[in-house]
PDB file of C-alpha atoms in Angstrom:
ATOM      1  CA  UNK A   1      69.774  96.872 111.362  1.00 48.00           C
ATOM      2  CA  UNK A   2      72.089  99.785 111.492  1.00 46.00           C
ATOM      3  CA  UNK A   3      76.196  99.261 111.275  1.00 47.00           C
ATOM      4  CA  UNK A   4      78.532 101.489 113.428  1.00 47.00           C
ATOM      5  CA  UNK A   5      82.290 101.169 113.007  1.00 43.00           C
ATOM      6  CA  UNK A   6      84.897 102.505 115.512  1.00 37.00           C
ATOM      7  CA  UNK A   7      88.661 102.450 114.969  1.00 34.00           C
ATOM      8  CA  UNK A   8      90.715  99.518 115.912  1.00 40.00           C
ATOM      9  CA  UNK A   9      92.857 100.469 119.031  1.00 35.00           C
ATOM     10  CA  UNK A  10      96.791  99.907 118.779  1.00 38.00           C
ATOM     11  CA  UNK A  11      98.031  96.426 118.569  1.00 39.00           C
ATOM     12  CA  UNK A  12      99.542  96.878 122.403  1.00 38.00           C
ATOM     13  CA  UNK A  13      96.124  97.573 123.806  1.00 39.00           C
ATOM     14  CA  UNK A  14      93.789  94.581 121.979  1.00 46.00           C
ATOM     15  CA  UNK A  15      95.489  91.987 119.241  1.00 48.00           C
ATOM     16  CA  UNK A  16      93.210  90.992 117.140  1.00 53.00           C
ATOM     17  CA  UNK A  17      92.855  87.330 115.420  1.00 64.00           C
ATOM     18  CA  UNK A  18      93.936  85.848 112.229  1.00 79.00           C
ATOM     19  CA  UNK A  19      91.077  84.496 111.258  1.00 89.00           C
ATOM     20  CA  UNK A  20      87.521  84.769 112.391  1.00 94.00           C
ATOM     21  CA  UNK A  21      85.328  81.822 111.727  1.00 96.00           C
ATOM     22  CA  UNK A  22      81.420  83.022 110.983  1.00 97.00           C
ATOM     23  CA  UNK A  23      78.120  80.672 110.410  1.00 96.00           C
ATOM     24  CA  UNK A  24      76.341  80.906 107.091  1.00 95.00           C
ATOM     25  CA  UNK A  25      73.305  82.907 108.925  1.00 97.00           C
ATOM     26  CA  UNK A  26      76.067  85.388 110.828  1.00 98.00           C
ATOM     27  CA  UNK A  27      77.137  86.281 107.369  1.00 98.00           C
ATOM     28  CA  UNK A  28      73.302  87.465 106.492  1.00 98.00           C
ATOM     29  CA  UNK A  29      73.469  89.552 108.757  1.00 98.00           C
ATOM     30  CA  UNK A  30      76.674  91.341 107.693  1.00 98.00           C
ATOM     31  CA  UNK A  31      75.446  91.517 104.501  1.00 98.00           C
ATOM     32  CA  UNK A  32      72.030  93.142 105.211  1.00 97.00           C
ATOM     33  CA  UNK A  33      74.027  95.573 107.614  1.00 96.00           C
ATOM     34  CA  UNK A  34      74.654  97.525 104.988  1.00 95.00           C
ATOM     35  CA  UNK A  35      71.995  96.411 102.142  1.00 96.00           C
ATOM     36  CA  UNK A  36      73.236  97.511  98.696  1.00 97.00           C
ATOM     37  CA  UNK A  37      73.808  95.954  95.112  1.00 97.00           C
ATOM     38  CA  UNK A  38      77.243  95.150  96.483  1.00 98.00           C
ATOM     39  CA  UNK A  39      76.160  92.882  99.620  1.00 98.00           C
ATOM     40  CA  UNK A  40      73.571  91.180  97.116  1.00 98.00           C
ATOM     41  CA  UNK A  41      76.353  90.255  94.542  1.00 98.00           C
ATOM     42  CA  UNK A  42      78.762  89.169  97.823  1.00 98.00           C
ATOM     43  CA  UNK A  43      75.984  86.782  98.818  1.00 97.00           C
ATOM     44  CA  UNK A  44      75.635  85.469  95.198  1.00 96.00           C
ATOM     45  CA  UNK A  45      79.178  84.879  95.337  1.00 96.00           C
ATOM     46  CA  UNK A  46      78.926  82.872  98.913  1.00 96.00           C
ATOM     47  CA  UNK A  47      75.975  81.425  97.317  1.00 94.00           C
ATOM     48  CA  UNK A  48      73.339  82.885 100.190  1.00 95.00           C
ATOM     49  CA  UNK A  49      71.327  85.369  97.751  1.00 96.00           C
ATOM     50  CA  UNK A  50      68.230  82.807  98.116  1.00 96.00           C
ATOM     51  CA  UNK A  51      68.629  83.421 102.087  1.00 97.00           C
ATOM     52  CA  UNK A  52      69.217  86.945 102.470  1.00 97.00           C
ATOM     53  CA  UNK A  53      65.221  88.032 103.750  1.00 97.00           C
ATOM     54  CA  UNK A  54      65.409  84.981 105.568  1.00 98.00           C
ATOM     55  CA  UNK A  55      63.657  86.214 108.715  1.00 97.00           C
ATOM     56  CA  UNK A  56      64.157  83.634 110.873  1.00 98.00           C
ATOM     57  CA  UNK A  57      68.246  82.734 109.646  1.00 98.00           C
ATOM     58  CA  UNK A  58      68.183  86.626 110.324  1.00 97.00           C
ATOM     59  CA  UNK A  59      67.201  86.277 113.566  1.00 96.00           C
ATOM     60  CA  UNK A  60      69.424  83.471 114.410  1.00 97.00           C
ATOM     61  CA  UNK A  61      72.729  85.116 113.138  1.00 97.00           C
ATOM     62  CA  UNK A  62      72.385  88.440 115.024  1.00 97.00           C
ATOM     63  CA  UNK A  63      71.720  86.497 118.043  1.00 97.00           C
ATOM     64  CA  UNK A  64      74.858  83.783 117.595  1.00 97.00           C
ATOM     65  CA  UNK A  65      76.879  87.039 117.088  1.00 97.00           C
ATOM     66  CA  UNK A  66      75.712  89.309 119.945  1.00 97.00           C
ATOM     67  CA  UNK A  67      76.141  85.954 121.818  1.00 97.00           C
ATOM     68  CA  UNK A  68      79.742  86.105 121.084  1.00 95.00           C
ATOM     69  CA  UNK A  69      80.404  89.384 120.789  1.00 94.00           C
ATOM     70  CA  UNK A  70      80.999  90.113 117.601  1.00 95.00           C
ATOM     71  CA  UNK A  71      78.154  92.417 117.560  1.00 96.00           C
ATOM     72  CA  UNK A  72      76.534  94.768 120.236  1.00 95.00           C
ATOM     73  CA  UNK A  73      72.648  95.095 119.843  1.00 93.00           C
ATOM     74  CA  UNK A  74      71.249  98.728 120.943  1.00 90.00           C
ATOM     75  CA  UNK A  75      68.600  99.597 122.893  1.00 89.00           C
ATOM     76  CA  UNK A  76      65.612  99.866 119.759  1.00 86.00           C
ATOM     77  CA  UNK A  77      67.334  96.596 118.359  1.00 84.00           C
ATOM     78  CA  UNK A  78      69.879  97.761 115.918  1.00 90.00           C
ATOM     79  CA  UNK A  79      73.161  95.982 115.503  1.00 94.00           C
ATOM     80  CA  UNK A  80      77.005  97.453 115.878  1.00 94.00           C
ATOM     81  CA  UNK A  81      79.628  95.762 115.242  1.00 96.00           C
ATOM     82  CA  UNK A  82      83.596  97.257 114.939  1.00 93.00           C
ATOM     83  CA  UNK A  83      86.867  96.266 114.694  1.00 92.00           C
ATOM     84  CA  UNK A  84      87.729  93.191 112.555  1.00 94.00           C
ATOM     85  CA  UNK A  85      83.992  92.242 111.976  1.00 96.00           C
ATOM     86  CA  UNK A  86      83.646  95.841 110.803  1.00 95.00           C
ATOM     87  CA  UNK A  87      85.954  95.358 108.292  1.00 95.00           C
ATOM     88  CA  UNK A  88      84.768  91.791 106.900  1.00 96.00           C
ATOM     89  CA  UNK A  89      81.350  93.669 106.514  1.00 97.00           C
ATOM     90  CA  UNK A  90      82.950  96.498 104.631  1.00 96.00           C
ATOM     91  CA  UNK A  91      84.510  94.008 102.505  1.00 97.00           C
ATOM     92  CA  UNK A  92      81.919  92.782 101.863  1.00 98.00           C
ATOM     93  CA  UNK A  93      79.342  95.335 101.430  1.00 98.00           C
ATOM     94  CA  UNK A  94      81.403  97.556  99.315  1.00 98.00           C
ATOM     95  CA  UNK A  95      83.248  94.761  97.030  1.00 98.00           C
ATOM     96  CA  UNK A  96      84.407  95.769  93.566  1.00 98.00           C
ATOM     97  CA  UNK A  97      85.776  92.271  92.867  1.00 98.00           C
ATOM     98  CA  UNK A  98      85.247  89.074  93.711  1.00 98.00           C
ATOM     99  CA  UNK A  99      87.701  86.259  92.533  1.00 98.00           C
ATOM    100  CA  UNK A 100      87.271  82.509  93.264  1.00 97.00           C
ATOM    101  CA  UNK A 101      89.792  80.327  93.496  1.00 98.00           C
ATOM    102  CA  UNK A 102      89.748  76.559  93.030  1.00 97.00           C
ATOM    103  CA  UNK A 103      92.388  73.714  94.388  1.00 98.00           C
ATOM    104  CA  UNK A 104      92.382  70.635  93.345  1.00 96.00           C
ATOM    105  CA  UNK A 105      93.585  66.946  93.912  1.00 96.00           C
ATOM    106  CA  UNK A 106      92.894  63.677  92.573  1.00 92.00           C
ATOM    107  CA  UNK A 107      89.840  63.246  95.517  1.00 93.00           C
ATOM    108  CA  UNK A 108      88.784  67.057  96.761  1.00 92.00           C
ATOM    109  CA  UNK A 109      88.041  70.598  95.877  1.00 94.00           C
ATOM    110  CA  UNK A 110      88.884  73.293  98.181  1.00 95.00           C
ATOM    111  CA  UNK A 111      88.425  77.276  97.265  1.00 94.00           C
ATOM    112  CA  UNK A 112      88.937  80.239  98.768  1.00 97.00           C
ATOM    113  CA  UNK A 113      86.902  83.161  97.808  1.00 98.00           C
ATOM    114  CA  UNK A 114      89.044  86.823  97.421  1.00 98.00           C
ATOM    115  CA  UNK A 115      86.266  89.917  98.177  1.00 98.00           C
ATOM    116  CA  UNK A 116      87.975  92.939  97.547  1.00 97.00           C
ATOM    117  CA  UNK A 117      86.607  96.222  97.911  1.00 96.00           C
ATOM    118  CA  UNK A 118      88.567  99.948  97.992  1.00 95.00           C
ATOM    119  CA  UNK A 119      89.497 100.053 101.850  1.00 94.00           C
ATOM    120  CA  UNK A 120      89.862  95.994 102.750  1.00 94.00           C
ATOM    121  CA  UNK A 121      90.640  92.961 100.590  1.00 95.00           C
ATOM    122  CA  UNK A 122      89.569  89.912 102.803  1.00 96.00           C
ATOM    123  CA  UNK A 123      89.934  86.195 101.804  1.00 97.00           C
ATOM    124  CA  UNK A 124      87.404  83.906 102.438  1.00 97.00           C
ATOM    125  CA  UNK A 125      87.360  80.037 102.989  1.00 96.00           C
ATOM    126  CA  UNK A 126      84.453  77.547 103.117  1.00 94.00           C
ATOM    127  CA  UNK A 127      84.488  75.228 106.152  1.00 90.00           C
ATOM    128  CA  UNK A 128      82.027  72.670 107.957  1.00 87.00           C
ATOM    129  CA  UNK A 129      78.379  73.108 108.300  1.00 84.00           C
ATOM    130  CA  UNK A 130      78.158  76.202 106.142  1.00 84.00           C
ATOM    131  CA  UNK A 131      80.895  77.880 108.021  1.00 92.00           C
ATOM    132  CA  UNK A 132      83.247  80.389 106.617  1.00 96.00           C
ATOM    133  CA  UNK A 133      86.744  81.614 107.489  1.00 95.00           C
ATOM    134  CA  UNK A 134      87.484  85.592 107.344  1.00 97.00           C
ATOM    135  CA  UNK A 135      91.462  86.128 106.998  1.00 95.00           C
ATOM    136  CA  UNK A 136      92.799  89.997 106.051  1.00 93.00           C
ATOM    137  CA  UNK A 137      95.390  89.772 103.030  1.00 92.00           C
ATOM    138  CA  UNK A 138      98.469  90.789 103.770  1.00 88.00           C
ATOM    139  CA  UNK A 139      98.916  94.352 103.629  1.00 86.00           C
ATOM    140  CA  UNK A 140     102.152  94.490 101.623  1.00 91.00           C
ATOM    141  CA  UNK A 141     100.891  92.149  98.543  1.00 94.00           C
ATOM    142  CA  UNK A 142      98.498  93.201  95.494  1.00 96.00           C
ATOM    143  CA  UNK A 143      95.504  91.059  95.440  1.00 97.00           C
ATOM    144  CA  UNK A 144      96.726  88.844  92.140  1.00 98.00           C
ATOM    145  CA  UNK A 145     100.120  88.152  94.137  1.00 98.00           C
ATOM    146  CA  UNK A 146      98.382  87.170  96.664  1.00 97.00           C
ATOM    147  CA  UNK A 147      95.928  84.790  94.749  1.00 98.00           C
ATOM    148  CA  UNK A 148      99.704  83.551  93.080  1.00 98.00           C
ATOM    149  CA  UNK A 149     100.370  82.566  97.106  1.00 97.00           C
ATOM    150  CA  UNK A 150      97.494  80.715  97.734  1.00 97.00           C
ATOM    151  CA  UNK A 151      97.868  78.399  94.601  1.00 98.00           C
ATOM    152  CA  UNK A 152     101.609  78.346  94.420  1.00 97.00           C
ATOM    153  CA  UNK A 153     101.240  76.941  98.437  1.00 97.00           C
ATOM    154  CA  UNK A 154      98.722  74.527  97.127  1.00 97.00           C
ATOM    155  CA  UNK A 155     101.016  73.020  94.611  1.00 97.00           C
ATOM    156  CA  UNK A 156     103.790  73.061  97.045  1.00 96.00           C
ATOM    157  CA  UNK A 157     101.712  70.875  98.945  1.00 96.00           C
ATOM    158  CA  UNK A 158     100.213  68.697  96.197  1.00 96.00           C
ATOM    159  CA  UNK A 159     102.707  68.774  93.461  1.00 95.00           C
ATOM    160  CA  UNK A 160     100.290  66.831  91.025  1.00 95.00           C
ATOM    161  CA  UNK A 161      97.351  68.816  91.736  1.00 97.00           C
ATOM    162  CA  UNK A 162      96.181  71.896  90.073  1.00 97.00           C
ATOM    163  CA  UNK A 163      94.050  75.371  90.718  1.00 98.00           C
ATOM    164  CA  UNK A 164      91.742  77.652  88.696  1.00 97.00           C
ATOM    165  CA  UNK A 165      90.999  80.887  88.975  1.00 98.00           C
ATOM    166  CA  UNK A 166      88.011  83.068  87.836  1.00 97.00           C
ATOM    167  CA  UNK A 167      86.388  86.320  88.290  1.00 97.00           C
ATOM    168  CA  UNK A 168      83.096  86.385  89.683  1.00 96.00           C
ATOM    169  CA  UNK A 169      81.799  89.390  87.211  1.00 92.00           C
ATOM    170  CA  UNK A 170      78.891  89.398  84.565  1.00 86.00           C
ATOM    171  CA  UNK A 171      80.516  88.824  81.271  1.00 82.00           C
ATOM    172  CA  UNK A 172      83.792  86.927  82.279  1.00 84.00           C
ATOM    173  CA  UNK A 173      83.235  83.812  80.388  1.00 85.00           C
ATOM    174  CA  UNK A 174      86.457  82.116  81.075  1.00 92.00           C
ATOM    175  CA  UNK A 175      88.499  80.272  83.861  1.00 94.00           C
ATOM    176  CA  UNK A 176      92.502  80.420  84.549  1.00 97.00           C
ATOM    177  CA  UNK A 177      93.756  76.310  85.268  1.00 96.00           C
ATOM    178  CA  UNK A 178      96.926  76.231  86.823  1.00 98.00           C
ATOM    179  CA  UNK A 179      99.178  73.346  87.202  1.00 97.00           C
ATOM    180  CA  UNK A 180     103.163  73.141  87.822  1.00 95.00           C
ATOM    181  CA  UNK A 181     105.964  71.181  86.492  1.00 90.00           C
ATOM    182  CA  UNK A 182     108.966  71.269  88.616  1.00 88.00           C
ATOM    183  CA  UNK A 183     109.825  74.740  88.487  1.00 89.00           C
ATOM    184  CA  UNK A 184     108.382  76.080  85.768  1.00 95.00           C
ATOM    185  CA  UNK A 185     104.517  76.262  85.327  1.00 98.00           C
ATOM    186  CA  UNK A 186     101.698  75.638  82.942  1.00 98.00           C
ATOM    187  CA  UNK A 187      98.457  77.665  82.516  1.00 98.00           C
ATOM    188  CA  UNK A 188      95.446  77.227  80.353  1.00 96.00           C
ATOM    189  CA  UNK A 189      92.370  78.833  79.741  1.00 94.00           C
ATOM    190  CA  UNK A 190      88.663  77.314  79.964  1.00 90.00           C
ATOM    191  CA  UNK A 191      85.449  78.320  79.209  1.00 86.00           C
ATOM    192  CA  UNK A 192      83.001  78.120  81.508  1.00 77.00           C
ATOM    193  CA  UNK A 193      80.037  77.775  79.413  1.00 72.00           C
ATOM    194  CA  UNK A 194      81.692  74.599  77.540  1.00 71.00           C
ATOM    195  CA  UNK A 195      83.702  72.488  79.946  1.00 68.00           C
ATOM    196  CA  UNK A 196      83.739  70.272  77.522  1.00 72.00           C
ATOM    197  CA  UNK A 197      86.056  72.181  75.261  1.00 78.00           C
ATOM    198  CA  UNK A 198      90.052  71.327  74.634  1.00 80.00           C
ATOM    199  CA  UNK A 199      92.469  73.500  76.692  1.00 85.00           C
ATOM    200  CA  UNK A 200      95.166  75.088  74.949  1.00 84.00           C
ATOM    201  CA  UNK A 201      97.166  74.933  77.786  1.00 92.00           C
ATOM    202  CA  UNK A 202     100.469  76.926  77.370  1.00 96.00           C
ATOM    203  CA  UNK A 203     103.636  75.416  79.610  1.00 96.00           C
ATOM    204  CA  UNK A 204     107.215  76.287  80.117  1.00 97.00           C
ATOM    205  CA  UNK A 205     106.505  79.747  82.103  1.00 98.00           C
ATOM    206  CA  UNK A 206     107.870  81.238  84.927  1.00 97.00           C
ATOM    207  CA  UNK A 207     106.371  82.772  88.286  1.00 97.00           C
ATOM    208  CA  UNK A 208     106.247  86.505  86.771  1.00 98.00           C
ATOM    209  CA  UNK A 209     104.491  85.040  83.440  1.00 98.00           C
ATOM    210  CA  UNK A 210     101.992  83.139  85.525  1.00 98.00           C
ATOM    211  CA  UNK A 211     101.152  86.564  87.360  1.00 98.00           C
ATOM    212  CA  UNK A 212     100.852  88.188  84.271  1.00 98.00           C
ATOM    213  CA  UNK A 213      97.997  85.582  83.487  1.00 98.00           C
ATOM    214  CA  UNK A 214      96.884  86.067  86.917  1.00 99.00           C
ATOM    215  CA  UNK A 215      96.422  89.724  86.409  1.00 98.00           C
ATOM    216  CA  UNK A 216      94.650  89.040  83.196  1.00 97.00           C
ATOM    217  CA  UNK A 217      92.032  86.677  84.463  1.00 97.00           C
ATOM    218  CA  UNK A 218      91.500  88.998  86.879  1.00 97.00           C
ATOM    219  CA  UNK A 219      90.817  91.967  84.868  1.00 96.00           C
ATOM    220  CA  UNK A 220      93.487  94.171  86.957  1.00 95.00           C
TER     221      UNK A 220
END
């Protein structure tokens, strides 16, 4: 499978989605569009590294997205795709850093993986059957502000709740637990190799100290 990208024509002549929902075996595809140590640690990240010679998921995916048009199949076979499918397989095939983040309630865990690579930054959420959820970040925000967003929205919503936040990188041994009280905020760090160990959590701080914690956990 071969990828070809064209430029995305001006908002007045096609407007393109917010989001763009793809199946598990879609997202092979992308990733063996362009094959690389990158792709392979993107699928170990969306945890699909077992399924990536899959033949037959392979098969399935182009299909479902020629089907729907997210992807134009040539005459010896090969696939194209462009646009905003172009750039969640650039993002994904070209990743420098991949960050996970976890929100938490009482009852559920939700998490939104951030794939960031030198031309696109996308953000992606887990969703029924194996389905993910492709959303650009805003254009205007740094990746750690906009990880800050996405958990300080969370909390809004579910003031007793909490988030962590890790980088998905060889080597980063620990986890960032968020949790606010009232207006001020309290982090923590955790090791991921001994969940069982205390927290030293570290409270009274404001937004610009928890982005500073942010950063770090990030490696920025």
């Amino acid at each position: 499978m071969t990828e070809t990208t064209t430029a995305a024509p001006p908002a007045a002549q096609k407007s393109f989605p917010d989001a763009i929902g793809f199946g598990f075996a879609e997202l092979l595809v992308l990733l063996n569009l362009r094959r690389n140590s990158a792709a392979e640690e993107s699928a170990r990240a969306l945890r699909l590294e077992r399924e990536l010679d899959d033949a037959s998921l392979l098969s399935a995916g182009a299909s479902s997205l020629v089907a729907r048009g997210a992807a134009t199949a040539g005459p010896g076979g090969e696939l194209s795709v462009e646009g905003p499918v172009a750039a969640v397989t650039s993002a994904l095939t070209e990743a420098t850093k991949r960050v996970q983040i976890n929100l938490l309630t009482a009852d559920s865990t939700d998490n939104v993986l951030s794939v960031e690579s030198p031309d696109y930054t996308i953000l992606l959420q887990p969703r029924a059957y194996l389905s993910w959820f492709a959303m650009a970040q805003r254009p205007d925000t740094t990746p750690a502000e906009a990880n800050f967003f996405i958990v300080r929205k969370h909390l809004e919503d579910n003031p007793a709740g909490g988030a962590t936040i890790r980088l998905l990188q060889d080597g980063a041994g620990k986890q960032l637990l968020i949790k606010r009280n009232g207006t001020d905020w309290t982090v923590g760090y955790g090791a991921l190799d001994a969940p069982s160990e205390p927290i030293q959590e570290i409270a009274g701080l404001t937004s610009g100290q928890v982005l500073d914690h942010i950063r770090s956990i990030r490696q920025d």
